[in-house]
């Protein structure tokens, strides 16, 4: 009787089989080819705009300090990668799993490796390899930026990479789920794209205060944006991982053919409460780290340490609409930073009443009411220094005015001449060559030669 | 009688989308025998094999060597080779066979022996999708033979093979029987079935019309003489 274990030889065989499948996947090579000009164009445009911006503010130290390569170069370059993750990468993943269903080999795979979790793990690992290979053009762009004399702050770049890795993991899990519940790769592609694109739409809707704003937190794109600002959120990391595990678990349930649909629904239903509890626990995780060099997401460290001493509930009532420009400024400069330091903060927006027949405006318009430990203070200033001062008076913690960041900014005006060759000729040529070589290697299997010798 | 059997299928029924495909199937197979499942297209032969192998949900039980085996554990005893599948079409033939060799933990000499027996040497460097129908079928049979399972279920093993190739495959399968393997073959060509099988299961519209040796089937059909075709016609 066979053992129920998958040993190292089997794992290796599975992994190599999947790598061969990846090398045979045209959509994978097509994705790499498309990414070269896409990333190249984004990078070159970013370098151009960044250079112009630096030139126009030359001599203005305050504006220069706002010139961050993360915002100006790295994020725009990686935005091309994001497009690939949303529109191209799903096709590669669907092929990796879908080929088994499409050509019937899933029936064999379920017999030779009945632990479907291991099959998904190996396929997921190969999908991640595909993702890491798709990073090559973007990493080349960063290398060129460095060689051109541009500045990169590695912690914020690494943080952004982490965000994209997590996003890719989620897309893999969604694509696996789509393949497991559909009969054809085409339908699976539609299901996966509907997930990734709707995430994009939700994020967009969230920015525009539409009726979908309330559910915009469901957008994984919105969570990816956090990493683009240099912010690390442990809650977001766990959220991505949990969602990925959840959809992979559902895929495992739906890929098993020996269960009928009722049983599959039942098992899927049972996973919901388990993952809901896990999600609840994840929502309690409260750890943020600002990896941005200019600390754009945080108060100064001394103020942060003081603000952490605020342990009682703090309520802030703002007599403005949430989409008012003053509210948006207040949110960006103060509230978002405060929420990441003080755990128990409640913010309530009270949109002002419309002017009546007499034309009288709401007397509370623009008022910000701070309520802490039974004491209330009010202010009309949406600036961070004044808000901190108010908190200092209200809570007694020792807060100082936010001093200007020592961050100098890294302006650079440079030429991108070599980039055209790298992204439009060299990299595509290397990819085409790798494609052709891999196809030849797949035919000329080492084993065939050995067999012929025997 | 059932106690001496190696593979026993009891009261197996299967419905897909509320439509009954198999109804109350009983099957008793001694160790080291070849059973041919015979029936017209749509009789439920493939579904029966998928149910026995544990790939499809069903009611009833499957016992192997005296123990009832749950669907998700049958892979330890049974290997089912479906018909009309194309495993890993973009991979080389040798790479595909090597993959299964590694998964079944089979030795290289055994793989070489199977390659030679099925005359696959000349196509080893080809892609699976480039193979002719006959070679594709031989590749599928090779994969089944690589498996170490004591029970093999082969769906239409002679489909796409010419007369000479069919004869060769019949001999290979008979050798496997001699080694003690139990084989269930789904065959719609009655003449092929008669050539290889020790026992027959006649299936029509998801129901068993008769089962046993040719002599037992003749008795069940009330015919004194006649071949399998006559018996099948008499029972339907």
Short mmCIF file of N, CA and C in Angstrom, two decimals, chain A residues 112-242:
data_model
loop_
_atom_site.label_atom_id
_atom_site.label_comp_id
_atom_site.label_asym_id
_atom_site.label_seq_id
_atom_site.Cartn_x
_atom_site.Cartn_y
_atom_site.Cartn_z
N UNK A 112 -2.42 10.70 -8.39
CA UNK A 112 -1.01 10.51 -8.04
C UNK A 112 -0.58 11.44 -6.90
N UNK A 113 -1.30 12.53 -6.72
CA UNK A 113 -1.01 13.41 -5.59
C UNK A 113 -2.33 13.86 -4.98
N UNK A 114 -2.95 12.96 -4.20
CA UNK A 114 -4.29 13.27 -3.70
C UNK A 114 -4.34 14.42 -2.71
N UNK A 115 -3.19 14.84 -2.21
CA UNK A 115 -3.18 16.01 -1.31
C UNK A 115 -3.22 17.26 -2.18
N UNK A 116 -4.42 17.71 -2.45
CA UNK A 116 -4.60 18.83 -3.38
C UNK A 116 -3.93 20.10 -2.86
N UNK A 117 -3.81 20.19 -1.54
CA UNK A 117 -3.14 21.35 -0.94
C UNK A 117 -1.70 21.45 -1.43
N UNK A 118 -1.04 20.30 -1.54
CA UNK A 118 0.36 20.30 -2.00
C UNK A 118 0.43 20.70 -3.47
N UNK A 119 -0.52 20.21 -4.25
CA UNK A 119 -0.57 20.58 -5.68
C UNK A 119 -0.70 22.10 -5.79
N UNK A 120 -1.61 22.66 -5.01
CA UNK A 120 -1.84 24.11 -5.08
C UNK A 120 -0.62 24.88 -4.57
N UNK A 121 0.02 24.32 -3.56
CA UNK A 121 1.22 24.97 -3.01
C UNK A 121 2.33 25.04 -4.06
N UNK A 122 2.54 23.92 -4.74
CA UNK A 122 3.60 23.88 -5.76
C UNK A 122 3.24 24.80 -6.92
N UNK A 123 1.98 24.73 -7.34
CA UNK A 123 1.57 25.59 -8.45
C UNK A 123 1.65 27.07 -8.04
N UNK A 124 1.29 27.34 -6.79
CA UNK A 124 1.39 28.71 -6.28
C UNK A 124 2.83 29.18 -6.26
N UNK A 125 3.74 28.28 -5.87
CA UNK A 125 5.16 28.64 -5.82
C UNK A 125 5.66 28.97 -7.23
N UNK A 126 5.22 28.19 -8.21
CA UNK A 126 5.65 28.45 -9.59
C UNK A 126 5.02 29.76 -10.11
N UNK A 127 3.79 30.01 -9.71
CA UNK A 127 3.16 31.29 -10.09
C UNK A 127 3.93 32.45 -9.49
N UNK A 128 4.44 32.26 -8.26
CA UNK A 128 5.24 33.33 -7.64
C UNK A 128 6.57 33.50 -8.37
N UNK A 129 7.13 32.39 -8.84
CA UNK A 129 8.37 32.50 -9.63
C UNK A 129 8.09 33.34 -10.88
N UNK A 130 6.93 33.06 -11.51
CA UNK A 130 6.53 33.85 -12.70
C UNK A 130 6.43 35.32 -12.33
N UNK A 131 5.86 35.58 -11.15
CA UNK A 131 5.72 36.97 -10.71
C UNK A 131 7.09 37.61 -10.49
N UNK A 132 7.98 36.88 -9.83
CA UNK A 132 9.31 37.45 -9.56
C UNK A 132 10.05 37.72 -10.87
N UNK A 133 9.84 36.85 -11.86
CA UNK A 133 10.48 37.10 -13.16
C UNK A 133 9.88 38.34 -13.83
N UNK A 134 8.60 38.57 -13.54
CA UNK A 134 7.96 39.74 -14.15
C UNK A 134 8.46 41.05 -13.50
N UNK A 135 9.18 40.92 -12.40
CA UNK A 135 9.75 42.11 -11.74
C UNK A 135 11.00 42.60 -12.46
N UNK A 136 11.57 41.74 -13.31
CA UNK A 136 12.87 42.08 -13.93
C UNK A 136 12.87 43.46 -14.61
N UNK A 137 11.89 43.76 -15.48
CA UNK A 137 11.93 45.09 -16.11
C UNK A 137 11.90 46.23 -15.09
N UNK A 138 11.06 46.10 -14.06
CA UNK A 138 10.96 47.17 -13.06
C UNK A 138 12.27 47.29 -12.27
N UNK A 139 12.87 46.16 -11.93
CA UNK A 139 14.13 46.20 -11.20
C UNK A 139 15.25 46.77 -12.07
N UNK A 140 15.18 46.46 -13.37
CA UNK A 140 16.15 47.04 -14.31
C UNK A 140 16.01 48.57 -14.31
N UNK A 141 14.75 49.02 -14.29
CA UNK A 141 14.50 50.46 -14.29
C UNK A 141 15.13 51.12 -13.06
N UNK A 142 14.96 50.47 -11.91
CA UNK A 142 15.53 51.02 -10.68
C UNK A 142 17.06 51.02 -10.73
N UNK A 143 17.60 49.96 -11.33
CA UNK A 143 19.06 49.89 -11.47
C UNK A 143 19.56 51.02 -12.37
N UNK A 144 18.84 51.27 -13.45
CA UNK A 144 19.23 52.35 -14.37
C UNK A 144 19.15 53.70 -13.64
N UNK A 145 18.08 53.87 -12.88
CA UNK A 145 17.92 55.10 -12.09
C UNK A 145 19.12 55.31 -11.16
N UNK A 146 19.52 54.24 -10.54
CA UNK A 146 20.68 54.30 -9.63
C UNK A 146 21.94 54.65 -10.42
N UNK A 147 22.10 54.00 -11.59
CA UNK A 147 23.30 54.25 -12.40
C UNK A 147 23.33 55.68 -12.96
N UNK A 148 22.13 56.22 -13.16
CA UNK A 148 22.04 57.59 -13.66
C UNK A 148 22.32 58.62 -12.57
N UNK A 149 22.49 58.13 -11.35
CA UNK A 149 22.79 59.03 -10.23
C UNK A 149 21.57 59.31 -9.36
N UNK A 150 20.49 58.61 -9.64
CA UNK A 150 19.27 58.81 -8.85
C UNK A 150 19.39 58.16 -7.48
N UNK A 151 18.58 58.66 -6.56
CA UNK A 151 18.65 58.17 -5.19
C UNK A 151 17.51 57.20 -4.92
N UNK A 152 17.82 56.12 -4.21
CA UNK A 152 16.78 55.17 -3.79
C UNK A 152 16.95 54.89 -2.31
N UNK A 153 15.87 54.96 -1.58
CA UNK A 153 15.91 54.62 -0.16
C UNK A 153 15.38 53.19 -0.05
N UNK A 154 16.29 52.25 0.20
CA UNK A 154 15.95 50.83 0.08
C UNK A 154 14.78 50.36 0.95
N UNK A 155 14.67 50.82 2.22
CA UNK A 155 13.53 50.33 3.02
C UNK A 155 12.17 50.62 2.37
N UNK A 156 12.04 51.82 1.78
CA UNK A 156 10.73 52.14 1.18
C UNK A 156 10.51 51.36 -0.12
N UNK A 157 11.60 51.08 -0.85
CA UNK A 157 11.48 50.26 -2.07
C UNK A 157 11.11 48.82 -1.69
N UNK A 158 11.79 48.31 -0.66
CA UNK A 158 11.51 46.94 -0.20
C UNK A 158 10.06 46.83 0.29
N UNK A 159 9.59 47.86 0.96
CA UNK A 159 8.22 47.86 1.46
C UNK A 159 7.22 47.82 0.29
N UNK A 160 7.52 48.59 -0.77
CA UNK A 160 6.65 48.59 -1.95
C UNK A 160 6.67 47.21 -2.62
N UNK A 161 7.85 46.61 -2.69
CA UNK A 161 7.96 45.27 -3.26
C UNK A 161 7.11 44.28 -2.47
N UNK A 162 7.17 44.40 -1.14
CA UNK A 162 6.36 43.53 -0.29
C UNK A 162 4.88 43.67 -0.64
N UNK A 163 4.44 44.90 -0.83
CA UNK A 163 3.04 45.16 -1.19
C UNK A 163 2.68 44.44 -2.48
N UNK A 164 3.55 44.51 -3.49
CA UNK A 164 3.26 43.86 -4.77
C UNK A 164 3.30 42.34 -4.64
N UNK A 165 4.19 41.84 -3.80
CA UNK A 165 4.25 40.38 -3.59
C UNK A 165 2.93 39.91 -2.97
N UNK A 166 2.44 40.65 -1.98
CA UNK A 166 1.18 40.28 -1.33
C UNK A 166 0.02 40.37 -2.31
N UNK A 167 0.04 41.41 -3.14
CA UNK A 167 -1.03 41.58 -4.12
C UNK A 167 -1.00 40.41 -5.12
N UNK A 168 0.22 40.02 -5.53
CA UNK A 168 0.35 38.89 -6.47
C UNK A 168 -0.17 37.61 -5.84
N UNK A 169 0.14 37.42 -4.56
CA UNK A 169 -0.35 36.23 -3.85
C UNK A 169 -1.87 36.18 -3.87
N UNK A 170 -2.47 37.34 -3.64
CA UNK A 170 -3.94 37.41 -3.64
C UNK A 170 -4.49 37.08 -5.02
N UNK A 171 -3.86 37.63 -6.06
CA UNK A 171 -4.33 37.37 -7.43
C UNK A 171 -4.20 35.88 -7.76
N UNK A 172 -3.13 35.25 -7.29
CA UNK A 172 -2.93 33.81 -7.51
C UNK A 172 -4.08 33.03 -6.86
N UNK A 173 -4.38 33.38 -5.62
CA UNK A 173 -5.45 32.67 -4.90
C UNK A 173 -6.79 32.85 -5.59
N UNK A 174 -7.06 34.07 -6.06
CA UNK A 174 -8.32 34.34 -6.76
C UNK A 174 -8.38 33.53 -8.07
N UNK A 175 -7.27 33.50 -8.79
CA UNK A 175 -7.25 32.76 -10.06
C UNK A 175 -7.44 31.27 -9.82
N UNK A 176 -6.81 30.74 -8.78
CA UNK A 176 -7.00 29.32 -8.44
C UNK A 176 -8.47 29.04 -8.13
N UNK A 177 -9.04 29.93 -7.36
CA UNK A 177 -10.46 29.76 -7.00
C UNK A 177 -11.33 29.78 -8.27
N UNK A 178 -11.02 30.72 -9.16
CA UNK A 178 -11.80 30.85 -10.39
C UNK A 178 -11.68 29.58 -11.24
N UNK A 179 -10.48 29.03 -11.32
CA UNK A 179 -10.31 27.80 -12.10
C UNK A 179 -11.08 26.64 -11.45
N UNK A 180 -11.05 26.61 -10.12
CA UNK A 180 -11.68 25.47 -9.43
C UNK A 180 -13.20 25.48 -9.55
N UNK A 181 -13.80 26.64 -9.70
CA UNK A 181 -15.28 26.67 -9.75
C UNK A 181 -15.83 26.80 -11.18
N UNK A 182 -14.95 26.92 -12.16
CA UNK A 182 -15.44 27.06 -13.53
C UNK A 182 -14.96 25.89 -14.39
N UNK A 183 -15.57 25.76 -15.56
CA UNK A 183 -15.24 24.62 -16.41
C UNK A 183 -14.23 24.94 -17.49
N UNK A 184 -14.06 26.22 -17.79
CA UNK A 184 -13.14 26.54 -18.88
C UNK A 184 -12.21 27.68 -18.46
N UNK A 185 -11.01 27.71 -19.04
CA UNK A 185 -10.07 28.79 -18.70
C UNK A 185 -10.64 30.17 -19.04
N UNK A 186 -11.46 30.23 -20.10
CA UNK A 186 -12.03 31.52 -20.50
C UNK A 186 -12.93 32.07 -19.38
N UNK A 187 -13.78 31.19 -18.83
CA UNK A 187 -14.68 31.64 -17.75
C UNK A 187 -13.85 31.99 -16.51
N UNK A 188 -12.82 31.19 -16.26
CA UNK A 188 -11.96 31.47 -15.10
C UNK A 188 -11.31 32.85 -15.25
N UNK A 189 -10.92 33.18 -16.49
CA UNK A 189 -10.30 34.48 -16.74
C UNK A 189 -11.29 35.61 -16.46
N UNK A 190 -12.54 35.40 -16.88
CA UNK A 190 -13.57 36.43 -16.65
C UNK A 190 -13.78 36.62 -15.14
N UNK A 191 -13.85 35.51 -14.42
CA UNK A 191 -14.08 35.59 -12.96
C UNK A 191 -12.90 36.32 -12.28
N UNK A 192 -11.67 35.94 -12.67
CA UNK A 192 -10.50 36.56 -12.03
C UNK A 192 -10.42 38.05 -12.37
N UNK A 193 -10.62 38.36 -13.64
CA UNK A 193 -10.56 39.77 -14.03
C UNK A 193 -11.65 40.59 -13.35
N UNK A 194 -12.81 39.96 -13.16
CA UNK A 194 -13.88 40.71 -12.50
C UNK A 194 -13.47 41.05 -11.06
N UNK A 195 -12.71 40.16 -10.42
CA UNK A 195 -12.20 40.45 -9.07
C UNK A 195 -11.18 41.59 -9.11
N UNK A 196 -10.18 41.43 -9.99
CA UNK A 196 -9.08 42.41 -9.98
C UNK A 196 -9.54 43.78 -10.46
N UNK A 197 -10.39 43.77 -11.50
CA UNK A 197 -10.84 45.07 -12.03
C UNK A 197 -11.80 45.74 -11.06
N UNK A 198 -12.68 44.93 -10.44
CA UNK A 198 -13.63 45.56 -9.51
C UNK A 198 -12.89 46.13 -8.30
N UNK A 199 -11.77 45.52 -7.95
CA UNK A 199 -10.95 46.07 -6.86
C UNK A 199 -10.43 47.45 -7.24
N UNK A 200 -10.05 47.55 -8.49
CA UNK A 200 -9.57 48.82 -9.04
C UNK A 200 -10.68 49.87 -9.02
N UNK A 201 -11.87 49.43 -9.49
CA UNK A 201 -13.02 50.33 -9.56
C UNK A 201 -13.41 50.80 -8.15
N UNK A 202 -13.40 49.85 -7.21
CA UNK A 202 -13.77 50.19 -5.83
C UNK A 202 -12.81 51.23 -5.25
N UNK A 203 -11.54 51.06 -5.57
CA UNK A 203 -10.55 52.02 -5.07
C UNK A 203 -10.82 53.41 -5.65
N UNK A 204 -11.13 53.41 -6.93
CA UNK A 204 -11.43 54.66 -7.63
C UNK A 204 -12.68 55.32 -7.03
N UNK A 205 -13.70 54.46 -6.79
CA UNK A 205 -14.94 54.97 -6.20
C UNK A 205 -14.68 55.55 -4.81
N UNK A 206 -13.80 54.89 -4.07
CA UNK A 206 -13.48 55.36 -2.72
C UNK A 206 -12.83 56.73 -2.73
N UNK A 207 -12.04 56.98 -3.76
CA UNK A 207 -11.37 58.28 -3.87
C UNK A 207 -12.36 59.39 -4.19
N UNK A 208 -13.44 58.99 -4.87
CA UNK A 208 -14.38 60.01 -5.35
C UNK A 208 -15.64 60.15 -4.52
N UNK A 209 -15.59 59.57 -3.32
CA UNK A 209 -16.73 59.73 -2.39
C UNK A 209 -18.05 59.32 -3.03
N UNK A 210 -18.06 58.27 -3.79
CA UNK A 210 -19.31 57.82 -4.41
C UNK A 210 -20.08 56.97 -3.40
N UNK A 211 -21.22 56.44 -3.87
CA UNK A 211 -22.04 55.61 -2.98
C UNK A 211 -21.31 54.32 -2.61
N UNK A 212 -20.26 53.99 -3.38
CA UNK A 212 -19.51 52.75 -3.09
C UNK A 212 -18.42 52.99 -2.04
N UNK A 213 -18.35 54.21 -1.54
CA UNK A 213 -17.27 54.56 -0.62
C UNK A 213 -17.25 53.66 0.62
N UNK A 214 -18.45 53.29 1.06
CA UNK A 214 -18.58 52.49 2.28
C UNK A 214 -17.93 51.13 2.17
N UNK A 215 -17.85 50.61 0.93
CA UNK A 215 -17.25 49.27 0.78
C UNK A 215 -15.89 49.33 0.08
N UNK A 216 -15.36 50.54 -0.03
CA UNK A 216 -14.08 50.66 -0.74
C UNK A 216 -12.93 49.99 0.01
N UNK A 217 -13.12 49.71 1.31
CA UNK A 217 -12.08 49.01 2.07
C UNK A 217 -11.88 47.59 1.53
N UNK A 218 -12.90 47.08 0.79
CA UNK A 218 -12.77 45.74 0.22
C UNK A 218 -11.77 45.71 -0.93
N UNK A 219 -11.42 46.88 -1.43
CA UNK A 219 -10.50 46.95 -2.57
C UNK A 219 -9.08 46.60 -2.14
N UNK A 220 -8.54 45.55 -2.74
CA UNK A 220 -7.15 45.19 -2.41
C UNK A 220 -6.19 46.22 -2.99
N UNK A 221 -6.61 46.86 -4.07
CA UNK A 221 -5.77 47.91 -4.66
C UNK A 221 -5.56 49.04 -3.66
N UNK A 222 -6.63 49.37 -2.94
CA UNK A 222 -6.55 50.44 -1.93
C UNK A 222 -5.51 50.07 -0.87
N UNK A 223 -5.48 48.80 -0.51
CA UNK A 223 -4.51 48.38 0.51
C UNK A 223 -3.08 48.38 -0.04
N UNK A 224 -2.97 48.10 -1.35
CA UNK A 224 -1.64 48.16 -1.99
C UNK A 224 -1.10 49.58 -1.96
N UNK A 225 -2.00 50.55 -2.08
CA UNK A 225 -1.59 51.97 -2.09
C UNK A 225 -0.85 52.37 -0.81
N UNK A 226 -1.22 51.71 0.31
CA UNK A 226 -0.53 52.00 1.58
C UNK A 226 0.97 51.81 1.42
N UNK A 227 1.33 50.68 0.75
CA UNK A 227 2.75 50.37 0.57
C UNK A 227 3.41 51.39 -0.35
N UNK A 228 2.60 51.97 -1.23
CA UNK A 228 3.15 52.96 -2.16
C UNK A 228 3.52 54.27 -1.46
N UNK A 229 2.97 54.45 -0.26
CA UNK A 229 3.32 55.67 0.48
C UNK A 229 4.49 55.40 1.44
N UNK A 230 4.99 54.18 1.45
CA UNK A 230 6.09 53.83 2.33
C UNK A 230 5.61 53.33 3.69
N UNK A 231 4.32 53.10 3.78
CA UNK A 231 3.77 52.68 5.06
C UNK A 231 3.65 51.15 5.12
N UNK A 232 4.09 50.60 6.23
CA UNK A 232 3.94 49.16 6.47
C UNK A 232 2.86 48.97 7.53
N UNK A 233 1.86 48.16 7.20
CA UNK A 233 0.80 47.89 8.16
C UNK A 233 0.71 46.38 8.34
N UNK A 234 0.97 45.93 9.55
CA UNK A 234 0.93 44.49 9.82
C UNK A 234 -0.48 43.94 9.59
N UNK A 235 -1.46 44.76 9.91
CA UNK A 235 -2.86 44.35 9.70
C UNK A 235 -3.11 44.09 8.22
N UNK A 236 -2.59 44.96 7.37
CA UNK A 236 -2.78 44.79 5.92
C UNK A 236 -2.05 43.54 5.43
N UNK A 237 -0.85 43.32 5.95
CA UNK A 237 -0.08 42.13 5.56
C UNK A 237 -0.87 40.88 5.92
N UNK A 238 -1.34 40.81 7.16
CA UNK A 238 -2.12 39.65 7.59
C UNK A 238 -3.42 39.53 6.78
N UNK A 239 -4.01 40.67 6.48
CA UNK A 239 -5.26 40.67 5.69
C UNK A 239 -5.04 40.04 4.33
N UNK A 240 -3.97 40.46 3.65
CA UNK A 240 -3.65 39.88 2.34
C UNK A 240 -3.42 38.36 2.45
N UNK A 241 -2.64 37.98 3.47
CA UNK A 241 -2.32 36.56 3.63
C UNK A 241 -3.57 35.76 3.94
N UNK A 242 -4.41 36.31 4.80
CA UNK A 242 -5.63 35.59 5.18
C UNK A 242 -6.55 35.42 3.97
#
